[in-house]
mmCIF file of C-alpha atoms and ligand atoms in Angstrom:
data_model
loop_
_atom_site.group_PDB
_atom_site.id
_atom_site.type_symbol
_atom_site.label_atom_id
_atom_site.label_comp_id
_atom_site.label_asym_id
_atom_site.label_seq_id
_atom_site.Cartn_x
_atom_site.Cartn_y
_atom_site.Cartn_z
ATOM 1 C CA UNK A 1 0.386 0.341 0.193
ATOM 2 C CA UNK A 2 1.410 3.350 -0.993
ATOM 3 C CA UNK A 3 0.437 7.177 0.757
ATOM 4 C CA UNK A 4 -0.782 8.369 -2.922
ATOM 5 C CA UNK A 5 -3.953 10.658 -2.302
ATOM 6 C CA UNK A 6 -6.718 9.732 -5.155
ATOM 7 C CA UNK A 7 -10.258 11.585 -5.548
ATOM 8 C CA UNK A 8 -12.636 8.652 -6.118
ATOM 9 C CA UNK A 9 -15.402 10.095 -4.244
ATOM 10 C CA UNK A 10 -16.761 13.297 -2.203
ATOM 11 C CA UNK A 11 -16.250 11.620 1.274
ATOM 12 C CA UNK A 12 -12.401 11.014 0.275
ATOM 13 C CA UNK A 13 -11.912 14.374 1.521
ATOM 14 C CA UNK A 14 -12.064 15.705 5.362
ATOM 15 C CA UNK A 15 -14.230 18.849 5.354
ATOM 16 C CA UNK A 16 -10.620 20.030 6.222
ATOM 17 C CA UNK A 17 -10.006 18.967 3.058
ATOM 18 C CA UNK A 18 -13.181 20.234 0.927
ATOM 19 C CA UNK A 19 -12.859 23.825 2.335
ATOM 20 C CA UNK A 20 -9.074 24.339 1.512
ATOM 21 C CA UNK A 21 -9.768 23.227 -2.138
ATOM 22 C CA UNK A 22 -12.748 25.733 -2.103
ATOM 23 C CA UNK A 23 -10.329 27.990 -0.252
ATOM 24 C CA UNK A 24 -7.094 27.721 -2.332
ATOM 25 C CA UNK A 25 -10.072 28.073 -5.648
ATOM 26 C CA UNK A 26 -11.605 31.301 -4.330
ATOM 27 C CA UNK A 27 -7.567 32.825 -3.890
ATOM 28 C CA UNK A 28 -6.391 31.125 -7.428
ATOM 29 C CA UNK A 29 -9.354 33.177 -8.800
ATOM 30 C CA UNK A 30 -7.792 36.064 -7.385
ATOM 31 C CA UNK A 31 -4.562 35.892 -8.974
ATOM 32 C CA UNK A 32 -4.113 33.545 -11.271
ATOM 33 C CA UNK A 33 -1.634 35.217 -12.154
ATOM 34 C CA UNK A 34 1.026 33.718 -8.734
ATOM 35 C CA UNK A 35 -0.531 30.250 -10.076
ATOM 36 C CA UNK A 36 0.647 30.454 -13.372
ATOM 37 C CA UNK A 37 3.469 28.292 -13.284
ATOM 38 C CA UNK A 38 3.518 25.738 -10.481
ATOM 39 C CA UNK A 39 3.248 22.919 -12.532
ATOM 40 C CA UNK A 40 6.115 23.358 -14.940
ATOM 41 C CA UNK A 41 7.121 20.154 -16.201
ATOM 42 C CA UNK A 42 4.213 18.491 -14.281
ATOM 43 C CA UNK A 43 1.484 16.041 -16.071
ATOM 44 C CA UNK A 44 -1.775 15.680 -16.311
ATOM 45 C CA UNK A 45 -3.394 12.788 -18.534
ATOM 46 C CA UNK A 46 -7.033 12.275 -18.763
ATOM 47 C CA UNK A 47 -8.446 8.881 -20.334
ATOM 48 C CA UNK A 48 -11.866 9.589 -20.901
ATOM 49 C CA UNK A 49 -13.808 6.543 -21.830
ATOM 50 C CA UNK A 50 -17.275 8.063 -21.856
ATOM 51 C CA UNK A 51 -17.936 12.014 -23.518
ATOM 52 C CA UNK A 52 -17.702 14.793 -21.843
ATOM 53 C CA UNK A 53 -16.719 18.633 -22.905
ATOM 54 C CA UNK A 54 -16.765 20.336 -19.399
ATOM 55 C CA UNK A 55 -15.091 18.364 -17.821
ATOM 56 C CA UNK A 56 -11.941 16.993 -19.597
ATOM 57 C CA UNK A 57 -11.554 20.607 -21.113
ATOM 58 C CA UNK A 58 -12.055 21.852 -17.642
ATOM 59 C CA UNK A 59 -9.115 19.405 -16.484
ATOM 60 C CA UNK A 60 -6.844 20.302 -19.287
ATOM 61 C CA UNK A 61 -7.292 23.936 -19.123
ATOM 62 C CA UNK A 62 -7.153 23.682 -15.032
ATOM 63 C CA UNK A 63 -3.911 21.837 -16.078
ATOM 64 C CA UNK A 64 -2.245 24.288 -18.196
ATOM 65 C CA UNK A 65 -3.579 27.440 -16.732
ATOM 66 C CA UNK A 66 -0.846 25.948 -13.509
ATOM 67 C CA UNK A 67 1.315 26.134 -16.573
ATOM 68 C CA UNK A 68 1.117 21.718 -16.827
ATOM 69 C CA UNK A 69 0.819 19.512 -19.919
ATOM 70 C CA UNK A 70 -1.570 17.171 -20.638
ATOM 71 C CA UNK A 71 -1.875 14.098 -22.313
ATOM 72 C CA UNK A 72 -4.502 11.277 -22.732
ATOM 73 C CA UNK A 73 -7.594 10.791 -25.080
ATOM 74 C CA UNK A 74 -11.490 11.767 -25.002
ATOM 75 C CA UNK A 75 -12.389 8.340 -27.339
ATOM 76 C CA UNK A 76 -11.164 5.275 -26.325
ATOM 77 C CA UNK A 77 -10.527 3.564 -29.643
ATOM 78 C CA UNK A 78 -7.829 5.836 -30.663
ATOM 79 C CA UNK A 79 -5.985 4.095 -27.953
ATOM 80 C CA UNK A 80 -4.690 1.357 -26.875
ATOM 81 C CA UNK A 81 -8.529 0.080 -25.298
ATOM 82 C CA UNK A 82 -9.203 -0.798 -29.020
ATOM 83 C CA UNK A 83 -7.152 -3.419 -29.047
ATOM 84 C CA UNK A 84 -8.713 -4.909 -26.147
ATOM 85 C CA UNK A 85 -5.927 -3.639 -23.738
ATOM 86 C CA UNK A 86 -7.054 -4.284 -20.023
ATOM 87 C CA UNK A 87 -8.270 -0.932 -17.837
ATOM 88 C CA UNK A 88 -5.295 -1.818 -15.365
ATOM 89 C CA UNK A 89 -1.979 -2.883 -18.038
ATOM 90 C CA UNK A 90 -3.229 1.283 -19.547
ATOM 91 C CA UNK A 91 -3.637 2.749 -15.433
ATOM 92 C CA UNK A 92 0.087 1.309 -14.897
ATOM 93 C CA UNK A 93 1.223 2.564 -18.166
ATOM 94 C CA UNK A 94 0.291 5.775 -18.107
ATOM 95 C CA UNK A 95 0.641 6.785 -14.522
ATOM 96 C CA UNK A 96 4.606 6.139 -16.052
ATOM 97 C CA UNK A 97 4.457 8.826 -17.941
ATOM 98 C CA UNK A 98 2.290 11.604 -15.965
ATOM 99 C CA UNK A 99 2.148 13.190 -12.426
ATOM 100 C CA UNK A 100 -1.762 12.307 -11.948
ATOM 101 C CA UNK A 101 -4.296 11.479 -14.059
ATOM 102 C CA UNK A 102 -8.820 12.270 -14.587
ATOM 103 C CA UNK A 103 -10.592 8.918 -15.695
ATOM 104 C CA UNK A 104 -14.214 8.647 -16.743
ATOM 105 C CA UNK A 105 -15.938 5.054 -17.716
ATOM 106 C CA UNK A 106 -18.903 3.977 -18.394
ATOM 107 C CA UNK A 107 -18.794 0.917 -15.051
ATOM 108 C CA UNK A 108 -19.153 2.444 -11.482
ATOM 109 C CA UNK A 109 -16.479 1.308 -9.660
ATOM 110 C CA UNK A 110 -13.672 1.730 -12.397
ATOM 111 C CA UNK A 111 -11.942 4.636 -11.195
ATOM 112 C CA UNK A 112 -11.477 2.846 -7.896
ATOM 113 C CA UNK A 113 -9.926 0.243 -9.463
ATOM 114 C CA UNK A 114 -7.498 2.073 -10.845
ATOM 115 C CA UNK A 115 -6.072 3.150 -7.732
ATOM 116 C CA UNK A 116 -4.558 0.080 -7.264
ATOM 117 C CA UNK A 117 -2.525 0.134 -10.081
ATOM 118 C CA UNK A 118 -1.257 3.557 -10.474
ATOM 119 C CA UNK A 119 1.514 4.608 -8.749
ATOM 120 C CA UNK A 120 0.185 8.855 -9.653
ATOM 121 C CA UNK A 121 -3.038 9.852 -7.697
ATOM 122 C CA UNK A 122 -6.487 9.368 -9.954
ATOM 123 C CA UNK A 123 -9.249 11.924 -10.137
ATOM 124 C CA UNK A 124 -12.779 10.237 -10.988
ATOM 125 C CA UNK A 125 -14.223 12.331 -13.773
ATOM 126 C CA UNK A 126 -17.509 9.833 -13.731
ATOM 127 C CA UNK A 127 -17.869 6.545 -13.216
ATOM 128 C CA UNK A 128 -21.015 5.356 -14.207
ATOM 129 C CA UNK A 129 -24.080 6.531 -12.383
ATOM 130 C CA UNK A 130 -22.128 6.035 -9.514
ATOM 131 C CA UNK A 131 -19.937 9.212 -8.412
ATOM 132 C CA UNK A 132 -18.684 12.093 -9.703
ATOM 133 C CA UNK A 133 -17.469 14.100 -6.939
ATOM 134 C CA UNK A 134 -15.361 16.872 -9.399
ATOM 135 C CA UNK A 135 -18.445 18.052 -10.395
ATOM 136 C CA UNK A 136 -19.183 18.246 -6.474
ATOM 137 C CA UNK A 137 -16.447 20.405 -5.691
ATOM 138 C CA UNK A 138 -17.258 22.438 -8.982
ATOM 139 C CA UNK A 139 -21.015 22.926 -7.259
ATOM 140 C CA UNK A 140 -20.061 23.408 -3.601
ATOM 141 C CA UNK A 141 -17.218 26.100 -5.199
ATOM 142 C CA UNK A 142 -20.806 27.667 -7.139
ATOM 143 C CA UNK A 143 -23.394 27.417 -4.325
ATOM 144 C CA UNK A 144 -20.459 29.223 -1.536
ATOM 145 C CA UNK A 145 -19.510 31.723 -4.262
ATOM 146 C CA UNK A 146 -23.176 32.811 -5.010
ATOM 147 C CA UNK A 147 -24.933 31.976 -1.606
ATOM 148 C CA UNK A 148 -21.636 33.151 0.587
ATOM 149 C CA UNK A 149 -22.490 29.875 2.454
ATOM 150 C CA UNK A 150 -22.760 25.800 2.561
ATOM 151 C CA UNK A 151 -25.661 25.453 5.313
ATOM 152 C CA UNK A 152 -29.260 26.335 5.444
ATOM 153 C CA UNK A 153 -30.188 26.393 2.745
ATOM 154 C CA UNK A 154 -33.869 24.004 0.791
ATOM 155 C CA UNK A 155 -31.746 22.432 -2.085
ATOM 156 C CA UNK A 156 -34.504 21.018 -5.055
ATOM 157 C CA UNK A 157 -32.574 18.400 -6.632
ATOM 158 C CA UNK A 158 -34.663 17.433 -10.095
ATOM 159 C CA UNK A 159 -34.399 14.488 -13.004
ATOM 160 C CA UNK A 160 -32.540 11.578 -13.079
ATOM 161 C CA UNK A 161 -31.745 10.974 -9.631
ATOM 162 C CA UNK A 162 -31.354 7.261 -10.548
ATOM 163 C CA UNK A 163 -28.737 7.354 -12.533
ATOM 164 C CA UNK A 164 -26.878 11.024 -12.027
ATOM 165 C CA UNK A 165 -23.600 10.448 -10.534
ATOM 166 C CA UNK A 166 -23.554 14.589 -10.155
ATOM 167 C CA UNK A 167 -26.590 13.823 -7.767
ATOM 168 C CA UNK A 168 -25.536 10.649 -6.200
ATOM 169 C CA UNK A 169 -21.691 13.244 -5.097
ATOM 170 C CA UNK A 170 -23.517 16.374 -4.158
ATOM 171 C CA UNK A 171 -26.046 14.577 -1.853
ATOM 172 C CA UNK A 172 -23.132 12.574 -0.356
ATOM 173 C CA UNK A 173 -20.834 16.002 0.460
ATOM 174 C CA UNK A 174 -23.396 18.388 1.032
ATOM 175 C CA UNK A 175 -25.201 15.840 3.969
ATOM 176 C CA UNK A 176 -22.373 16.710 5.734
ATOM 177 C CA UNK A 177 -23.309 20.620 5.625
ATOM 178 C CA UNK A 178 -25.666 22.092 8.556
ATOM 179 C CA UNK A 179 -29.196 22.304 8.568
ATOM 180 C CA UNK A 180 -29.769 22.415 4.776
ATOM 181 C CA UNK A 181 -32.941 20.461 4.220
ATOM 182 C CA UNK A 182 -33.151 18.611 0.765
ATOM 183 C CA UNK A 183 -36.569 18.196 -1.903
ATOM 184 C CA UNK A 184 -35.894 15.609 -4.569
ATOM 185 C CA UNK A 185 -37.683 16.365 -8.231
ATOM 186 C CA UNK A 186 -37.978 12.458 -9.631
ATOM 187 C CA UNK A 187 -40.550 10.092 -11.669
ATOM 188 C CA UNK A 188 -41.361 7.077 -9.338
ATOM 189 C CA UNK A 189 -38.907 5.377 -11.961
ATOM 190 C CA UNK A 190 -35.675 8.032 -11.449
ATOM 191 C CA UNK A 191 -35.887 8.519 -7.705
ATOM 192 C CA UNK A 192 -32.111 8.110 -5.690
ATOM 193 C CA UNK A 193 -30.563 4.477 -5.001
ATOM 194 C CA UNK A 194 -31.230 3.020 -2.022
ATOM 195 C CA UNK A 195 -28.296 3.570 -0.592
ATOM 196 C CA UNK A 196 -28.307 7.217 -1.163
ATOM 197 C CA UNK A 197 -31.004 7.735 1.270
ATOM 198 C CA UNK A 198 -30.762 4.989 3.272
ATOM 199 C CA UNK A 199 -26.492 5.497 4.387
ATOM 200 C CA UNK A 200 -26.777 8.997 3.731
ATOM 201 C CA UNK A 201 -30.091 10.530 3.756
ATOM 202 C CA UNK A 202 -31.392 8.475 6.855
ATOM 203 C CA UNK A 203 -28.432 7.676 8.724
ATOM 204 C CA UNK A 204 -26.795 11.762 9.009
ATOM 205 C CA UNK A 205 -30.410 12.798 9.811
ATOM 206 C CA UNK A 206 -31.092 15.331 7.004
ATOM 207 C CA UNK A 207 -34.615 16.564 6.975
ATOM 208 C CA UNK A 208 -35.495 15.393 2.447
ATOM 209 C CA UNK A 209 -38.624 14.163 1.244
ATOM 210 C CA UNK A 210 -39.187 12.850 -2.128
ATOM 211 C CA UNK A 211 -42.003 14.503 -4.875
ATOM 212 C CA UNK A 212 -42.929 13.903 -8.904
ATOM 213 C CA UNK A 213 -44.222 17.747 -8.907
ATOM 214 C CA UNK A 214 -41.176 20.386 -9.644
ATOM 215 C CA UNK A 215 -44.867 22.948 -9.954
ATOM 216 C CA UNK A 216 -45.916 22.370 -6.398
ATOM 217 C CA UNK A 217 -42.050 22.518 -4.915
ATOM 218 C CA UNK A 218 -40.541 25.787 -6.680
ATOM 219 C CA UNK A 219 -41.248 28.344 -4.793
ATOM 220 C CA UNK A 220 -39.512 27.208 -1.178
ATOM 221 C CA UNK A 221 -36.041 25.992 -2.810
ATOM 222 C CA UNK A 222 -32.788 28.518 -2.693
ATOM 223 C CA UNK A 223 -31.071 26.183 -4.946
ATOM 224 C CA UNK A 224 -32.888 24.062 -8.059
ATOM 225 C CA UNK A 225 -30.623 21.809 -8.566
ATOM 226 C CA UNK A 226 -31.591 20.566 -13.009
ATOM 227 C CA UNK A 227 -30.735 17.207 -13.793
ATOM 228 C CA UNK A 228 -30.809 16.158 -17.564
ATOM 229 C CA UNK A 229 -31.796 11.868 -17.963
ATOM 230 C CA UNK A 230 -29.149 9.898 -18.681
ATOM 231 C CA UNK A 231 -30.137 8.167 -22.135
ATOM 232 C CA UNK A 232 -27.104 6.002 -21.869
ATOM 233 C CA UNK A 233 -27.928 4.206 -18.572
ATOM 234 C CA UNK A 234 -31.438 2.747 -19.814
ATOM 235 C CA UNK A 235 -31.537 -0.682 -20.510
ATOM 236 C CA UNK A 236 -34.606 0.281 -23.242
ATOM 237 C CA UNK A 237 -34.718 3.130 -25.404
ATOM 238 C CA UNK A 238 -38.946 3.166 -24.856
ATOM 239 C CA UNK A 239 -38.243 4.550 -21.700
ATOM 240 C CA UNK A 240 -36.162 6.835 -22.313
ATOM 241 C CA UNK A 241 -38.161 8.392 -24.196
ATOM 242 C CA UNK A 242 -41.386 8.055 -21.832
ATOM 243 C CA UNK A 243 -39.452 10.214 -19.216
ATOM 244 C CA UNK A 244 -37.111 12.140 -20.690
ATOM 245 C CA UNK A 245 -39.069 15.182 -20.806
ATOM 246 C CA UNK A 246 -40.736 14.824 -17.236
ATOM 247 C CA UNK A 247 -39.610 18.408 -16.818
ATOM 248 C CA UNK A 248 -38.606 21.472 -18.052
ATOM 249 C CA UNK A 249 -38.449 24.201 -16.651
ATOM 250 C CA UNK A 250 -39.455 27.208 -18.053
ATOM 251 C CA UNK A 251 -39.734 31.188 -17.422
ATOM 252 C CA UNK A 252 -43.656 30.434 -16.231
ATOM 253 C CA UNK A 253 -42.183 27.934 -12.994
ATOM 254 C CA UNK A 254 -39.607 30.232 -12.529
ATOM 255 C CA UNK A 255 -41.895 33.030 -11.990
ATOM 256 C CA UNK A 256 -42.977 31.050 -9.415
ATOM 257 C CA UNK A 257 -39.227 30.571 -8.052
ATOM 258 C CA UNK A 258 -37.846 32.933 -4.986
ATOM 259 C CA UNK A 259 -35.896 36.141 -6.134
ATOM 260 C CA UNK A 260 -32.998 34.963 -5.111
ATOM 261 C CA UNK A 261 -33.441 30.598 -6.462
ATOM 262 C CA UNK A 262 -30.785 30.045 -8.791
ATOM 263 C CA UNK A 263 -30.355 27.935 -10.511
ATOM 264 C CA UNK A 264 -27.313 24.869 -11.496
ATOM 265 C CA UNK A 265 -26.925 22.143 -13.363
ATOM 266 C CA UNK A 266 -24.078 19.912 -14.273
ATOM 267 C CA UNK A 267 -24.954 20.379 -17.804
ATOM 268 C CA UNK A 268 -25.245 19.224 -20.422
ATOM 269 C CA UNK A 269 -28.208 19.373 -21.130
ATOM 270 C CA UNK A 270 -31.045 19.005 -23.520
ATOM 271 C CA UNK A 271 -34.675 19.991 -22.744
ATOM 272 C CA UNK A 272 -35.160 20.502 -19.927
ATOM 273 C CA UNK A 273 -34.448 24.317 -18.947
ATOM 274 C CA UNK A 274 -36.099 26.297 -21.764
ATOM 275 C CA UNK A 275 -33.481 28.789 -23.995
ATOM 276 C CA UNK A 276 -35.805 31.405 -22.697
ATOM 277 C CA UNK A 277 -34.931 30.984 -18.716
ATOM 278 C CA UNK A 278 -30.688 31.339 -20.151
ATOM 279 C CA UNK A 279 -31.257 35.350 -19.427
ATOM 280 C CA UNK A 280 -33.022 35.031 -16.706
ATOM 281 C CA UNK A 281 -30.494 36.031 -13.667
ATOM 282 C CA UNK A 282 -30.895 33.488 -11.225
ATOM 283 C CA UNK A 283 -30.061 30.897 -14.293
ATOM 284 C CA UNK A 284 -26.248 30.019 -13.059
ATOM 285 C CA UNK A 285 -25.064 27.368 -15.003
ATOM 286 C CA UNK A 286 -22.675 28.669 -16.755
ATOM 287 C CA UNK A 287 -21.246 30.666 -14.434
ATOM 288 C CA UNK A 288 -21.140 26.679 -11.995
ATOM 289 C CA UNK A 289 -18.954 25.205 -15.075
ATOM 290 C CA UNK A 290 -16.606 28.397 -14.690
ATOM 291 C CA UNK A 291 -15.947 27.990 -11.059
ATOM 292 C CA UNK A 292 -15.839 24.075 -12.075
ATOM 293 C CA UNK A 293 -11.763 25.267 -13.450
ATOM 294 C CA UNK A 294 -11.066 27.195 -11.140
ATOM 295 C CA UNK A 295 -11.679 24.086 -8.973
ATOM 296 C CA UNK A 296 -9.994 21.860 -10.559
ATOM 297 C CA UNK A 297 -6.810 23.801 -10.396
ATOM 298 C CA UNK A 298 -7.349 23.721 -6.867
ATOM 299 C CA UNK A 299 -7.610 19.914 -7.014
ATOM 300 C CA UNK A 300 -5.100 19.222 -8.739
ATOM 301 C CA UNK A 301 -2.354 21.696 -6.758
ATOM 302 C CA UNK A 302 -3.766 19.855 -3.263
ATOM 303 C CA UNK A 303 -3.936 16.012 -4.711
ATOM 304 C CA UNK A 304 0.076 17.167 -6.309
ATOM 305 C CA UNK A 305 0.498 18.515 -2.531
ATOM 306 C CA UNK A 306 2.515 21.765 -4.650
ATOM 307 C CA UNK A 307 0.149 24.257 -2.120
HETATM 308 C C1 LIG B 1 -22.488 14.987 -15.948
HETATM 309 C C2 LIG B 1 -22.002 13.965 -15.980
HETATM 310 O O1 LIG B 1 -20.418 13.407 -16.713
HETATM 311 O O2 LIG B 1 -22.631 12.780 -15.216
HETATM 312 N N1 LIG B 1 -21.814 15.967 -16.959
HETATM 313 C C3 LIG B 1 -20.483 16.751 -16.113
HETATM 314 O O3 LIG B 1 -19.906 16.219 -15.914
HETATM 315 N N2 LIG B 1 -20.462 17.951 -16.293
HETATM 316 C C4 LIG B 1 -23.706 14.895 -15.841
HETATM 317 C C5 LIG B 1 -24.905 14.581 -17.121
HETATM 318 O O4 LIG B 1 -23.479 14.003 -17.961
HETATM 319 O O5 LIG B 1 -25.818 15.205 -17.013
#
């Protein structure tokens, strides 16, 4: 066993470490120049076995803004994966070339498996329908920046709560902060997995309710976290088609919400937020994507123990 620090699950970070990363991200946003050469000579590998726009680009931009370099693939068929190379062999090799690895894989648990074979820190950039801890860091930095703190909010999480890995990670992380109330909004078939209900919400005594209609609760929310129905995780297309338009946030629904509610979304959006909402000052999802890069800069520095 070695002492390499990985980020596979949001709970891998203590609250202190989490606060440190958010604080560091804040400082980077204020003084980006001070950080622009810290990782010169270091390499980040991005191994993406599943599609991505924001996560991969923001990791790569983060590394470049710290003065480091990047290598990797965005399409496993362009690497030896297409010849049948195992994840363990790929990780063994890449970890001899790179100083840190961010990986996304369709199989739940794959990032954890990678830690067994890696000689450098592994960051889970999404493992199937399981966890997505760096999206959660992004979400926390966004909430902290726009709502001042991470406590005392009524948070509505809406959409595909079953397969949405960002939802699972966000619930885990937010459960560590005081006085939040969670309203879970989903169709019956897309409610949160039982382990999140039992091992996090019930065990940690987090006040939560589960409802089906966004209209019934939108006026109570301080934060509305919308999500996409995760097409790629469905076993049959018919179910996806039936459920994909369960929620469409539009201006008429927004008119019932608090004046200072913020709308977040990990993106990509399909049609769960109408474009007309984009110009509403409460729509913060594009700003959220920007925070993602800064928090990944902070995370890379922290895992490489540079700051
Ligand atoms: C999310 C993901 O990959 O889980 N996207 C992202 O990283 N911002 C959300 C999604 O794909 O719906």
